[in-house]
Structures are given as C-alpha cells and as structure tokens.
Amino acid sequence: MPIRPTFMRDVARLISHAGPAVLSVSALVLVWEAYARVSGISPTALPAPSRVLVQGFEQRDVLASHTLATLQATLFGFSCSLCAAFLFSVLVDFFRPLRRALFPVFIITQTLPLVAIAPLIVLWFGFGLTPKIVLVALVTFFPMLVALVQGYDSTDRDIEALMASMGASRRRIFVAARLPSALPYFFAGLRISITYAVVGAIFAEYAGAVRGLGIYILNAKNNFRPDLVLSAVFVSATLTLCLFGATVLVQRAAMPWARFEEPKP
Amino acid sequence: MSAPRLELKAVSKRFGDLEVLADINISVRPGEFVSILGPSGAGKSTILQLLTGALSRDGGAMACDGVPLDGNSHRFAFMPQRDALMPWRRVIDNTALGLEVQGMSRSAARAVVQPLFAEFGLAGFERNYPAQLSGGMRQRAALLRTVVQESSMLLLDEPFGALDALTRARMQRWLSGMWTRHGWTVLLITHDVREAVLLSDRIYVLSPRPARILRHYEIPLPHPRTPANSHALAEVEADILQTLLNLEE
C-alpha cells in the first residue's frame, strides 16, 4: 500500500477542520480584490490584496529586519513577563495574604489604556529594547499570573490529601501536584497572552522606536502607503499565528498525557 | 494478647457548633479486616481524616501498636474515595508515589513496585497514563500505591464507590483474595452493607450525627468467602440493613 490509511484519515480530518476557514478567508480576499479593481477606488485609499502582496514582497528585506526587531521585543518581553508571573504565582500560593495585597495593584495595571501609557513608557525608557519589554510585560503579566494561580487552585483535593497522608511537605505537594495541575491553565493563558504580546510590542514601537513593525507601519502611513501598512499587518498577523502555533506544539510536548483524556466541557 | 494495631477510645470531634463524632471506640487487631458502616453524613470520613492527620481530635485517645498517635504521624496508607491518580504521571510512577515521598529515588521506587504489577492485573500498563486505564484498573493501581507504602494499616475510603455494579463485585472478590494472601491490616469505610459483610471480620455500625458506635458485628466465617457462606452472610446483611433502616424512623 503506497499511502497508509491513517495518513489518509489525518488528511481528511485536516480538510474537514480547516476547510471552512480557508473557504471563508479566500472568499473575503476575492471580494476585496474584485471591489478594488471594479470600483476604481484609489490604491492610496484601498489597495487590492494583490498589490499589498507584491509591494510587501518587494520590501521583503526591510520588512524582515523590522519583523525581527518586533519578534525580539515580543520574545524578550514575554519571557520576562513569564518569569515574573511564575515567581509571583509561587509567592502568592505560599503566602495567601499577599494575593489580597498585590492583585488590586496588578488589576490597575490592566485598566491603563495602551494608547496613553505607551508614549510615557517610551519617554521614560528611551527608544531601545527596554520600553518594548516593559510594555509587553505589562500587557501579559497579569493574565499569566491569574492563569497560574487559578491552575494551582484547580488541584484535586484528594491528591493533596493523599500526599499529605504520605507525609509530603508543602513544597513537595506544590512541585508534585499543584504545579502539574496548573499546566492546562498555564497553556490556555499562554495562547491568549502571546497574541497580546505581539500587539503590545507593536504598540510600543508605534509610540517611538528605531526598528520594528510598529514604526514601519507609522512611517508607511505617513507616506500614504496603505499597501505597505497592510503588508506589515499581514506579516504581524502571520507572526502571531506562528507564535500561537508554537505554544500549541509546546503544550503537546509538555503534556503527553492530555491526548488520552476526554475533552473537558 | 498483644496491643491492638489501632485503638480509638472515646474520640470526639466537633466543627464549631456541629458535633460530628460523639464517642467513637474502635479497635483493630493486626491482620484484621474491619469495616465502619454508617449512614451518609455520619462522620465516616471525619474518622479517616483524624487517622491521616488531616484533622485533629477534640477529645479521647488514639493509639497505634500501643503508641499514642499525635497530629502529624503518617503511620497509615490511605486510599481516597476517588482513585486520586495523577493524570500526568505514568501508572508505574503513580503507584510509586508514596515511596518517592518517603525519600526513595524514582528508579528505586519503580523497581519496588514493578514486580507487583502482574499480581494487581496491571502488567504491561506500567508506561501508560491513568486516563488509558479502565475504572477497575485505576482502583487496583490506587490500591497498589497504597500497599507498597508498607504502612502498618491500610485505610480504604469507599474504594469501589465510583465503579459500576459488576466491576465493583469483581473488585470486592479480588480484594478479598488479595487480603487473604497478604494478611494486611485493613480499616474500610463504606456505606455498602454487602461490601462490608463480604470483606470484613468485624463491622462497626455508626449512628447518625453526632456519631457513636451503634452496633458491633463479628463475622466468624473463613476468607475468601465462597457461595457456601452466602446464606450466613445474607443473614448478617439483613440484620445490619434493618438496624440502619430503623435509624431512619
């Protein structure tokens, strides 16, 4: 047999899963292309998707270097945010009163409008990498902290009682039971936060930067090049999707048992 | 005669205004299978929590092999109601959990539990995750995790409560056989009268809250119990059931 039947089944499943999304997106792009060509609208107002693609491709070297800067800021900022969130989640888990002291402060950071805070952070930290890291961390820290803390609290009481009956210390119960219990919550938080992280980095660059998709978009807009704005948007969307996909892969690798569990409602 | 493995004397416990245990007197001799039967909410689980050290008593005395039990002693191996297997640990590492907590390395703990897999009907499933096991297998894995701790007594909290009727009957027979062979000392908490009668040497029946020992039954029939005993077992069962039903009135 040239092709394994399981492979055929995988392909069939992929088509049935991704098919509708591919169809709807293609339809949208086609309608857009048709409208841009037929209506005679100026390309400086609404460029056709084909033009966005061609212009973006011509600028690929410039776009790539800006994308790299954004990716760098996103990953640095997000890593810092993850470390801080983990550290605080452990602190809050071991010293309960800290939760009531710290959470209101963190919630306030989530209410700050990015538009207002981004220029200030650039003002305070300059045009380098630091303000991007700070802004990405600001956007993603609290969602990750909440995910972790909720995850710890989701630990099965029976498992904790069992470990306590075995004479396990609090630290041991945390490492062997609470931490693994938090993994599904952690990854759910990660998937959402990674998309925020890209948006946060672009916002910080938009407010002032030497390199990055944000500053590229700002310049393209000021030069009346909506086609290049959209190219950069397309690149940032692709970047976000790739990062999202990476978190899904990491989750699969980190939770090999999850495949066997029944999906939770 | 030697000291009982476990002795509870006039143990009481209250949560605020709620008196849960009034006067609990229980003793378990080494190698004995003893059950505590009671209506739901009578405080069966509270007794277990006192024994695992999750709660501390308000009055009375508890002793293991003549030595008084204080709050933080981990003398007994506890098997909770639901199996409490960790979904992220392979079956072999779940069963070795107690040994690892006692300070054994993972590989040493695996080497201890590995030879027991066949006897517990789990051979070949060492590297699987709990989600891949059937309900009966999960319960057997949980029991294996309990017995390898080599504690002086097993505390079983309604271990088969979540299983379907057929699997439960099969597991009860299997446990009876295992107990006969290994001579464990077992304290079983259950509300299943038939289960208690089938497995136990002696049964304590609790009153509703605040709990005291209402009746005490001895079942001097040999283990494992065969269909030849079923008539005698049914009589005890009917008697206990009547006692519990009379409580309702």
Short mmCIF file of C-alpha atoms in Angstrom, two decimals:
data_model
loop_
_atom_site.label_atom_id
_atom_site.label_comp_id
_atom_site.label_asym_id
_atom_site.label_seq_id
_atom_site.Cartn_x
_atom_site.Cartn_y
_atom_site.Cartn_z
CA MET A 1 0.00 0.00 0.00
CA PRO A 2 1.64 3.29 -1.05
CA ILE A 3 -0.19 5.52 1.45
CA ARG A 4 -1.08 4.48 4.99
CA PRO A 5 -4.79 4.61 5.74
CA THR A 6 -4.16 6.57 8.96
CA PHE A 7 -2.37 9.22 6.92
CA MET A 8 -5.38 9.47 4.60
CA ARG A 9 -7.61 9.84 7.64
CA ASP A 10 -5.39 12.61 9.02
CA VAL A 11 -5.57 14.48 5.73
CA ALA A 12 -9.34 14.05 5.61
CA ARG A 13 -9.64 15.37 9.14
CA LEU A 14 -7.40 18.34 8.35
CA ILE A 15 -9.54 19.22 5.32
CA SER A 16 -12.76 18.95 7.29
CA HIS A 17 -11.30 21.06 10.12
CA ALA A 18 -9.51 23.74 8.12
CA GLY A 19 -11.70 23.68 5.01
CA PRO A 20 -14.43 26.11 6.14
CA ALA A 21 -11.89 28.65 7.45
CA VAL A 22 -9.86 28.52 4.22
CA LEU A 23 -13.05 29.00 2.19
CA SER A 24 -14.30 32.00 4.18
CA VAL A 25 -10.91 33.74 4.16
CA SER A 26 -10.46 33.15 0.40
CA ALA A 27 -13.94 34.48 -0.26
CA LEU A 28 -13.17 37.63 1.71
CA VAL A 29 -9.90 38.22 -0.18
CA LEU A 30 -11.62 37.62 -3.54
CA VAL A 31 -14.43 40.09 -2.81
CA TRP A 32 -11.86 42.67 -1.69
CA GLU A 33 -9.77 42.17 -4.84
CA ALA A 34 -12.83 42.39 -7.09
CA TYR A 35 -14.08 45.57 -5.38
CA ALA A 36 -10.67 47.28 -5.59
CA ARG A 37 -10.44 46.54 -9.33
CA VAL A 38 -14.02 47.23 -10.40
CA SER A 39 -14.87 50.30 -8.30
CA GLY A 40 -11.82 52.25 -9.45
CA ILE A 41 -11.03 53.30 -5.87
CA SER A 42 -7.57 54.86 -5.48
CA PRO A 43 -4.89 52.44 -4.26
CA THR A 44 -3.85 55.06 -1.66
CA ALA A 45 -7.27 54.58 -0.08
CA LEU A 46 -7.85 50.85 -0.52
CA PRO A 47 -5.12 48.84 -2.23
CA ALA A 48 -6.07 45.49 -3.71
CA PRO A 49 -4.72 42.45 -1.87
CA SER A 50 -2.60 41.59 -4.91
CA ARG A 51 -0.92 45.00 -4.66
CA VAL A 52 -0.36 44.53 -0.91
CA LEU A 53 1.29 41.22 -1.64
CA VAL A 54 3.51 42.50 -4.49
CA GLN A 55 4.60 45.67 -2.66
CA GLY A 56 5.22 43.73 0.53
CA PHE A 57 7.31 41.22 -1.36
CA GLU A 58 9.42 43.98 -2.94
CA GLN A 59 10.09 45.36 0.52
CA ARG A 60 10.83 41.92 1.95
CA ASP A 61 14.35 42.72 3.20
CA VAL A 62 13.23 45.85 5.02
CA LEU A 63 10.11 44.13 6.36
CA ALA A 64 12.16 41.15 7.55
CA SER A 65 14.55 43.32 9.56
CA HIS A 66 11.64 45.16 11.18
CA THR A 67 9.85 41.87 11.88
CA LEU A 68 12.97 40.53 13.52
CA ALA A 69 13.07 43.55 15.83
CA THR A 70 9.42 43.05 16.78
CA LEU A 71 9.93 39.33 17.31
CA GLN A 72 12.90 40.06 19.53
CA ALA A 73 10.96 42.55 21.62
CA THR A 74 8.00 40.18 21.87
CA LEU A 75 10.04 37.18 22.96
CA PHE A 76 12.23 39.14 25.41
CA GLY A 77 9.27 40.93 26.92
CA PHE A 78 7.19 37.79 27.11
CA SER A 79 9.97 35.77 28.71
CA CYS A 80 10.47 38.43 31.38
CA SER A 81 6.73 38.52 31.95
CA LEU A 82 6.55 34.71 32.25
CA CYS A 83 9.40 34.57 34.77
CA ALA A 84 7.85 37.35 36.85
CA ALA A 85 4.38 35.77 36.67
CA PHE A 86 5.76 32.40 37.77
CA LEU A 87 7.72 33.94 40.63
CA PHE A 88 4.74 35.91 41.90
CA SER A 89 2.38 32.95 41.46
CA VAL A 90 4.59 30.86 43.74
CA LEU A 91 4.84 33.68 46.28
CA VAL A 92 1.10 34.22 46.27
CA ASP A 93 0.47 30.48 46.56
CA PHE A 94 2.65 30.13 49.64
CA PHE A 95 1.68 33.42 51.30
CA ARG A 96 -2.05 33.82 50.79
CA PRO A 97 -2.38 37.37 52.25
CA LEU A 98 -0.03 38.62 49.52
CA ARG A 99 -2.74 37.88 47.00
CA ARG A 100 -5.07 40.44 48.52
CA ALA A 101 -2.25 42.98 48.76
CA LEU A 102 -0.90 42.57 45.22
CA PHE A 103 -3.86 41.73 42.99
CA PRO A 104 -5.52 45.17 43.18
CA VAL A 105 -2.24 46.76 42.03
CA PHE A 106 -1.99 44.30 39.13
CA ILE A 107 -5.61 44.83 38.17
CA ILE A 108 -4.99 48.59 37.96
CA THR A 109 -2.13 47.96 35.51
CA GLN A 110 -4.65 46.15 33.31
CA THR A 111 -7.01 49.11 33.22
CA LEU A 112 -4.42 51.51 31.76
CA PRO A 113 -5.17 52.34 28.11
CA LEU A 114 -2.21 51.29 25.96
CA VAL A 115 -2.50 54.41 23.79
CA ALA A 116 -1.87 56.60 26.81
CA ILE A 117 0.74 54.52 28.54
CA ALA A 118 2.92 53.53 25.55
CA PRO A 119 4.30 57.04 24.82
CA LEU A 120 5.01 57.54 28.52
CA ILE A 121 6.97 54.32 28.74
CA VAL A 122 8.99 55.32 25.67
CA LEU A 123 9.56 58.70 27.33
CA TRP A 124 10.85 57.01 30.48
CA PHE A 125 12.87 54.20 28.94
CA GLY A 126 14.06 55.59 25.60
CA PHE A 127 13.92 54.19 22.07
CA GLY A 128 15.78 50.93 22.72
CA LEU A 129 14.57 47.47 23.60
CA THR A 130 13.65 48.29 27.23
CA PRO A 131 10.33 50.13 26.69
CA LYS A 132 9.10 47.30 24.43
CA ILE A 133 9.96 44.70 27.04
CA VAL A 134 8.24 46.75 29.71
CA LEU A 135 5.09 47.22 27.66
CA VAL A 136 4.86 43.57 26.57
CA ALA A 137 5.36 42.51 30.17
CA LEU A 138 2.75 44.98 31.36
CA VAL A 139 0.18 43.56 28.95
CA THR A 140 0.89 39.87 29.52
CA PHE A 141 1.98 39.61 33.16
CA PHE A 142 -1.39 39.67 34.87
CA PRO A 143 -3.22 37.23 32.57
CA MET A 144 -0.36 34.74 33.06
CA LEU A 145 -0.35 35.26 36.83
CA VAL A 146 -4.10 34.71 37.05
CA ALA A 147 -3.85 31.60 34.88
CA LEU A 148 -1.17 30.11 37.11
CA VAL A 149 -2.90 30.93 40.38
CA GLN A 150 -6.19 29.51 39.11
CA GLY A 151 -4.32 26.47 37.88
CA TYR A 152 -2.80 25.81 41.31
CA ASP A 153 -6.24 26.13 42.88
CA SER A 154 -7.66 23.60 40.44
CA THR A 155 -5.59 20.84 42.07
CA ASP A 156 -7.65 17.79 43.04
CA ARG A 157 -8.23 17.96 46.82
CA ASP A 158 -7.98 14.16 47.03
CA ILE A 159 -4.49 14.23 45.53
CA GLU A 160 -3.37 16.82 48.07
CA ALA A 161 -4.96 14.89 50.95
CA LEU A 162 -3.29 11.73 49.69
CA MET A 163 0.15 13.34 49.54
CA ALA A 164 -0.34 14.87 52.97
CA SER A 165 -1.24 11.43 54.34
CA MET A 166 2.06 10.19 52.91
CA GLY A 167 3.87 12.84 54.90
CA ALA A 168 4.75 15.07 51.93
CA SER A 169 5.89 18.62 52.72
CA ARG A 170 4.07 21.68 51.41
CA ARG A 171 6.90 22.30 48.93
CA ARG A 172 6.72 18.71 47.72
CA ILE A 173 2.95 18.89 47.25
CA PHE A 174 3.43 22.10 45.28
CA VAL A 175 6.01 20.61 42.94
CA ALA A 176 4.41 17.17 42.51
CA ALA A 177 0.71 18.11 42.50
CA ARG A 178 -0.10 21.82 42.25
CA LEU A 179 2.40 22.69 39.54
CA PRO A 180 1.40 19.95 37.08
CA SER A 181 -2.28 20.65 37.81
CA ALA A 182 -1.74 24.22 36.63
CA LEU A 183 -0.32 23.22 33.24
CA PRO A 184 -3.61 23.28 31.26
CA TYR A 185 -4.43 26.72 32.71
CA PHE A 186 -0.90 27.91 32.06
CA PHE A 187 -1.10 26.96 28.40
CA ALA A 188 -4.57 28.45 27.99
CA GLY A 189 -3.14 31.70 29.38
CA LEU A 190 -0.07 31.38 27.19
CA ARG A 191 -2.12 31.09 23.99
CA ILE A 192 -4.03 34.27 24.78
CA SER A 193 -1.07 36.23 26.13
CA ILE A 194 1.24 35.54 23.21
CA THR A 195 -1.19 37.37 20.92
CA TYR A 196 -1.35 40.28 23.37
CA ALA A 197 2.44 40.28 23.48
CA VAL A 198 2.79 40.96 19.73
CA VAL A 199 0.19 43.73 19.91
CA GLY A 200 2.00 45.20 22.93
CA ALA A 201 5.36 45.22 21.15
CA ILE A 202 3.92 46.88 18.03
CA PHE A 203 2.20 49.48 20.19
CA ALA A 204 5.46 50.31 21.93
CA GLU A 205 7.23 50.66 18.58
CA TYR A 206 4.42 52.80 17.22
CA ALA A 207 4.99 55.19 20.10
CA GLY A 208 8.62 55.55 19.12
CA ALA A 209 11.35 53.18 18.01
CA VAL A 210 14.29 52.82 15.67
CA ARG A 211 13.22 49.50 14.22
CA GLY A 212 10.13 47.30 14.39
CA LEU A 213 6.84 46.67 12.62
CA GLY A 214 5.16 49.41 14.66
CA ILE A 215 7.47 52.16 13.47
CA TYR A 216 7.34 50.71 9.93
CA ILE A 217 3.54 50.95 9.96
CA LEU A 218 3.72 54.53 11.26
CA ASN A 219 6.15 55.57 8.51
CA ALA A 220 4.16 53.82 5.78
CA LYS A 221 1.01 55.57 6.96
CA ASN A 222 2.73 58.97 6.96
CA ASN A 223 3.95 58.31 3.40
CA PHE A 224 0.40 57.48 2.25
CA ARG A 225 1.27 53.85 1.56
CA PRO A 226 -1.68 51.84 2.92
CA ASP A 227 -0.45 48.89 0.83
CA LEU A 228 2.71 48.76 2.94
CA VAL A 229 0.71 49.26 6.14
CA LEU A 230 -1.36 46.24 5.20
CA SER A 231 1.75 44.24 4.25
CA ALA A 232 3.12 44.87 7.73
CA VAL A 233 -0.25 43.98 9.25
CA PHE A 234 -0.22 40.76 7.26
CA VAL A 235 3.29 39.98 8.49
CA SER A 236 2.38 40.69 12.12
CA ALA A 237 -0.73 38.50 11.85
CA THR A 238 1.38 35.69 10.42
CA LEU A 239 3.93 36.16 13.19
CA THR A 240 1.20 35.97 15.83
CA LEU A 241 -0.24 32.82 14.28
CA CYS A 242 3.21 31.19 14.19
CA LEU A 243 3.79 32.01 17.86
CA PHE A 244 0.32 30.71 18.69
CA GLY A 245 1.09 27.50 16.81
CA ALA A 246 4.37 27.18 18.67
CA THR A 247 2.57 27.33 22.03
CA VAL A 248 0.21 24.56 20.88
CA LEU A 249 3.21 22.40 19.92
CA VAL A 250 4.97 23.11 23.21
CA GLN A 251 1.79 22.16 25.09
CA ARG A 252 1.56 18.85 23.21
CA ALA A 253 5.16 18.08 24.10
CA ALA A 254 4.79 19.18 27.72
CA MET A 255 1.52 17.35 28.39
CA PRO A 256 1.80 13.98 26.62
CA TRP A 257 -0.98 12.53 28.80
CA ALA A 258 -3.57 15.07 27.65
CA ARG A 259 -4.17 13.17 24.41
CA PHE A 260 -5.71 10.31 26.36
CA GLU A 261 -8.04 12.41 28.45
CA GLU A 262 -11.60 13.09 27.50
CA PRO A 263 -12.02 16.68 26.40
CA LYS A 264 -13.38 18.80 29.23
CA PRO A 265 -16.55 20.77 28.55
CA MET B 1 -2.53 -10.68 73.89
CA SER B 2 -0.58 -8.01 72.01
CA ALA B 3 -1.73 -4.41 71.76
CA PRO B 4 -4.25 -3.71 69.03
CA ARG B 5 -2.83 -2.24 65.82
CA LEU B 6 -5.27 0.63 66.13
CA GLU B 7 -7.25 1.75 69.12
CA LEU B 8 -9.66 4.67 69.35
CA LYS B 9 -11.06 5.46 72.78
CA ALA B 10 -13.91 7.93 73.33
CA VAL B 11 -12.76 10.01 70.35
CA SER B 12 -14.83 13.10 69.69
CA LYS B 13 -14.76 15.89 67.13
CA ARG B 14 -16.83 19.00 66.51
CA PHE B 15 -16.78 21.68 63.84
CA GLY B 16 -17.90 24.84 65.62
CA ASP B 17 -21.41 24.14 66.88
CA LEU B 18 -21.71 20.94 64.87
CA GLU B 19 -20.90 17.85 66.89
CA VAL B 20 -19.78 15.24 64.35
CA LEU B 21 -18.23 12.47 66.44
CA ALA B 22 -19.59 11.99 69.96
CA ASP B 23 -17.92 8.88 71.32
CA ILE B 24 -16.02 6.60 68.96
CA ASN B 25 -14.46 3.41 70.30
CA ILE B 26 -12.80 1.19 67.74
CA SER B 27 -10.02 -1.35 67.85
CA VAL B 28 -8.34 -3.23 65.03
CA ARG B 29 -6.00 -6.18 65.65
CA PRO B 30 -3.05 -6.89 63.36
CA GLY B 31 -4.12 -8.76 60.24
CA GLU B 32 -7.78 -7.96 60.77
CA PHE B 33 -10.22 -6.60 58.20
CA VAL B 34 -12.54 -4.16 59.97
CA SER B 35 -15.26 -2.02 58.40
CA ILE B 36 -17.01 1.12 59.58
CA LEU B 37 -20.53 1.33 58.22
CA GLY B 38 -22.79 4.28 58.61
CA PRO B 39 -25.45 6.46 57.04
CA SER B 40 -24.15 9.24 54.78
CA GLY B 41 -23.03 12.30 56.67
CA ALA B 42 -22.45 10.30 59.84
CA GLY B 43 -18.81 11.27 60.06
CA LYS B 44 -17.12 8.25 58.49
CA SER B 45 -14.73 10.45 56.54
CA THR B 46 -14.03 12.53 59.64
CA ILE B 47 -12.71 9.41 61.37
CA LEU B 48 -10.40 8.82 58.41
CA GLN B 49 -9.21 12.41 58.43
CA LEU B 50 -8.34 12.06 62.10
CA LEU B 51 -6.32 8.96 61.27
CA THR B 52 -4.45 10.51 58.32
CA GLY B 53 -3.64 13.57 60.40
CA ALA B 54 -5.68 15.95 58.20
CA LEU B 55 -7.78 16.84 61.28
CA SER B 56 -7.07 16.70 64.98
CA ARG B 57 -9.50 15.28 67.52
CA ASP B 58 -11.15 17.28 70.29
CA GLY B 59 -11.24 14.51 72.87
CA GLY B 60 -10.37 10.89 73.50
CA ALA B 61 -7.27 8.92 72.68
CA MET B 62 -5.85 7.21 69.60
CA ALA B 63 -3.00 4.71 69.62
CA CYS B 64 -1.17 2.60 67.07
CA ASP B 65 0.52 -0.54 68.44
CA GLY B 66 0.16 0.94 71.90
CA VAL B 67 1.92 4.18 70.93
CA PRO B 68 -0.26 7.31 71.17
CA LEU B 69 -0.94 8.95 67.81
CA ASP B 70 -0.26 12.66 67.63
CA GLY B 71 -1.38 15.03 64.91
CA ASN B 72 1.36 14.51 62.37
CA SER B 73 2.03 10.81 62.25
CA HIS B 74 1.88 9.07 58.91
CA ARG B 75 1.51 5.51 60.09
CA PHE B 76 -1.31 4.51 57.78
CA ALA B 77 -1.54 4.17 54.00
CA PHE B 78 -4.61 5.99 52.78
CA MET B 79 -6.67 5.22 49.68
CA PRO B 80 -9.12 8.03 48.93
CA GLN B 81 -12.64 7.61 47.62
CA ARG B 82 -11.86 8.54 44.05
CA ASP B 83 -8.59 6.96 42.99
CA ALA B 84 -6.67 10.29 43.06
CA LEU B 85 -4.23 9.05 40.45
CA MET B 86 -2.18 11.90 38.99
CA PRO B 87 -3.13 12.21 35.30
CA TRP B 88 0.37 13.45 34.43
CA ARG B 89 2.24 10.51 35.97
CA ARG B 90 2.60 7.18 34.29
CA VAL B 91 0.90 4.31 36.10
CA ILE B 92 4.19 3.00 37.48
CA ASP B 93 5.13 6.42 38.87
CA ASN B 94 1.66 6.84 40.35
CA THR B 95 1.98 3.58 42.23
CA ALA B 96 5.50 4.54 43.37
CA LEU B 97 4.41 7.98 44.65
CA GLY B 98 4.36 7.03 48.33
CA LEU B 99 7.84 5.53 48.14
CA GLU B 100 9.18 8.65 46.42
CA VAL B 101 7.66 10.84 49.13
CA GLN B 102 9.39 8.62 51.69
CA GLY B 103 12.67 9.62 50.04
CA MET B 104 13.34 6.79 47.61
CA SER B 105 14.75 7.71 44.20
CA ARG B 106 12.41 7.33 41.25
CA SER B 107 14.28 4.37 39.79
CA ALA B 108 14.48 2.56 43.15
CA ALA B 109 10.77 3.15 43.76
CA ARG B 110 9.96 1.81 40.29
CA ALA B 111 12.00 -1.30 41.00
CA VAL B 112 9.95 -1.94 44.13
CA VAL B 113 6.51 -1.62 42.51
CA GLN B 114 7.35 -3.24 39.16
CA PRO B 115 7.23 -6.90 40.35
CA LEU B 116 3.75 -6.34 41.82
CA PHE B 117 2.12 -5.23 38.57
CA ALA B 118 1.25 -8.75 37.44
CA GLU B 119 -0.45 -9.62 40.74
CA PHE B 120 -2.53 -6.45 40.55
CA GLY B 121 -3.61 -7.22 36.99
CA LEU B 122 -1.71 -4.25 35.62
CA ALA B 123 1.14 -6.00 33.79
CA GLY B 124 2.00 -4.24 30.54
CA PHE B 125 0.39 -0.96 31.63
CA GLU B 126 3.38 0.40 33.57
CA ARG B 127 4.17 3.08 31.00
CA ASN B 128 0.56 4.07 30.34
CA TYR B 129 -1.21 7.11 31.74
CA PRO B 130 -4.16 6.67 34.14
CA ALA B 131 -6.58 8.01 31.51
CA GLN B 132 -5.84 4.90 29.46
CA LEU B 133 -6.99 2.52 32.22
CA SER B 134 -10.47 1.18 32.95
CA GLY B 135 -12.20 2.08 36.22
CA GLY B 136 -11.31 -1.25 37.84
CA MET B 137 -7.68 -1.00 36.77
CA ARG B 138 -7.44 2.53 38.15
CA GLN B 139 -8.75 1.29 41.50
CA ARG B 140 -6.24 -1.57 41.51
CA ALA B 141 -3.44 0.89 40.72
CA ALA B 142 -4.61 3.07 43.61
CA LEU B 143 -4.59 0.06 45.92
CA LEU B 144 -1.11 -0.91 44.73
CA ARG B 145 0.06 2.63 45.51
CA THR B 146 -1.44 2.17 48.99
CA VAL B 147 0.02 -1.24 49.87
CA VAL B 148 3.60 -0.60 48.69
CA GLN B 149 3.97 2.07 51.36
CA GLU B 150 4.40 -0.80 53.83
CA SER B 151 2.40 1.03 56.44
CA SER B 152 1.08 -0.77 59.47
CA MET B 153 -2.52 -0.43 58.27
CA LEU B 154 -4.48 0.33 55.10
CA LEU B 155 -7.23 2.95 55.30
CA LEU B 156 -9.71 2.47 52.48
CA ASP B 157 -12.34 5.18 51.98
CA GLU B 158 -15.22 3.71 49.94
CA PRO B 159 -12.70 2.45 47.41
CA PHE B 160 -15.23 0.98 44.99
CA GLY B 161 -17.96 3.58 45.33
CA ALA B 162 -17.43 5.07 41.88
CA LEU B 163 -17.40 1.77 39.98
CA ASP B 164 -20.29 0.14 38.13
CA ALA B 165 -22.01 -2.71 39.98
CA LEU B 166 -20.36 -5.55 38.06
CA THR B 167 -16.84 -4.13 38.32
CA ARG B 168 -17.43 -3.42 41.99
CA ALA B 169 -18.45 -7.04 42.70
CA ARG B 170 -15.40 -8.26 40.81
CA MET B 171 -13.09 -5.88 42.69
CA GLN B 172 -14.54 -6.94 46.07
CA ARG B 173 -13.82 -10.59 45.34
CA TRP B 174 -10.36 -9.72 44.11
CA LEU B 175 -9.62 -7.63 47.22
CA SER B 176 -10.87 -10.45 49.45
CA GLY B 177 -8.45 -12.86 47.77
CA MET B 178 -5.54 -10.42 47.97
CA TRP B 179 -6.20 -9.72 51.63
CA THR B 180 -6.29 -13.44 52.44
CA ARG B 181 -2.93 -13.93 50.76
CA HIS B 182 -1.11 -10.88 52.14
CA GLY B 183 -2.54 -10.57 55.64
CA TRP B 184 -2.83 -6.78 55.55
CA THR B 185 -4.50 -4.93 58.39
CA VAL B 186 -7.38 -3.03 56.84
CA LEU B 187 -9.84 -0.42 58.02
CA LEU B 188 -12.55 0.04 55.39
CA ILE B 189 -15.02 2.90 55.38
CA THR B 190 -18.14 2.17 53.39
CA HIS B 191 -21.89 2.63 53.19
CA ASP B 192 -22.32 -0.56 51.17
CA VAL B 193 -23.61 -3.18 53.63
CA ARG B 194 -22.98 -6.12 51.30
CA GLU B 195 -19.39 -4.99 50.70
CA ALA B 196 -18.73 -4.70 54.43
CA VAL B 197 -20.23 -8.12 55.16
CA LEU B 198 -18.40 -9.84 52.31
CA LEU B 199 -14.97 -8.48 53.25
CA SER B 200 -14.86 -7.92 57.00
CA ASP B 201 -14.01 -9.87 60.13
CA ARG B 202 -15.81 -7.26 62.17
CA ILE B 203 -18.10 -4.34 61.42
CA TYR B 204 -18.80 -1.20 63.43
CA VAL B 205 -22.11 0.50 62.64
CA LEU B 206 -22.21 4.24 63.31
CA SER B 207 -25.25 6.18 64.47
CA PRO B 208 -26.26 9.36 62.65
CA ARG B 209 -24.55 12.58 63.70
CA PRO B 210 -23.26 13.03 66.37
CA ALA B 211 -21.77 9.61 65.71
CA ARG B 212 -21.22 6.91 68.26
CA ILE B 213 -20.79 3.18 67.76
CA LEU B 214 -24.32 1.83 67.48
CA ARG B 215 -23.67 -1.87 66.95
CA HIS B 216 -20.72 -4.14 66.56
CA TYR B 217 -20.83 -7.32 64.45
CA GLU B 218 -18.41 -10.21 64.26
CA ILE B 219 -18.49 -12.37 61.17
CA PRO B 220 -16.55 -15.53 62.05
CA LEU B 221 -16.57 -17.02 58.56
CA PRO B 222 -13.39 -18.02 56.69
CA HIS B 223 -11.97 -15.88 53.88
CA PRO B 224 -12.30 -15.59 50.96
CA ARG B 225 -16.00 -16.06 51.32
CA THR B 226 -17.47 -18.65 48.97
CA PRO B 227 -21.04 -19.20 47.78
CA ALA B 228 -21.30 -21.84 50.54
CA ASN B 229 -21.26 -18.96 53.08
CA SER B 230 -23.74 -16.85 51.20
CA HIS B 231 -26.66 -17.85 53.41
CA ALA B 232 -24.91 -16.84 56.64
CA LEU B 233 -23.66 -13.62 55.02
CA ALA B 234 -27.14 -12.73 53.82
CA GLU B 235 -28.47 -13.08 57.38
CA VAL B 236 -25.89 -10.67 58.80
CA GLU B 237 -26.51 -8.33 55.91
CA ALA B 238 -30.27 -8.31 56.52
CA ASP B 239 -29.71 -7.68 60.23
CA ILE B 240 -27.40 -4.70 59.62
CA LEU B 241 -29.69 -3.29 56.96
CA GLN B 242 -32.63 -3.50 59.40
CA THR B 243 -30.56 -1.70 62.06
CA LEU B 244 -29.74 1.10 59.62
CA LEU B 245 -33.34 1.34 58.41
CA ASN B 246 -34.64 1.55 61.97
CA LEU B 247 -32.44 4.61 62.44
CA GLU B 248 -34.45 6.47 59.88
CA GLU B 249 -37.63 6.17 61.92
#
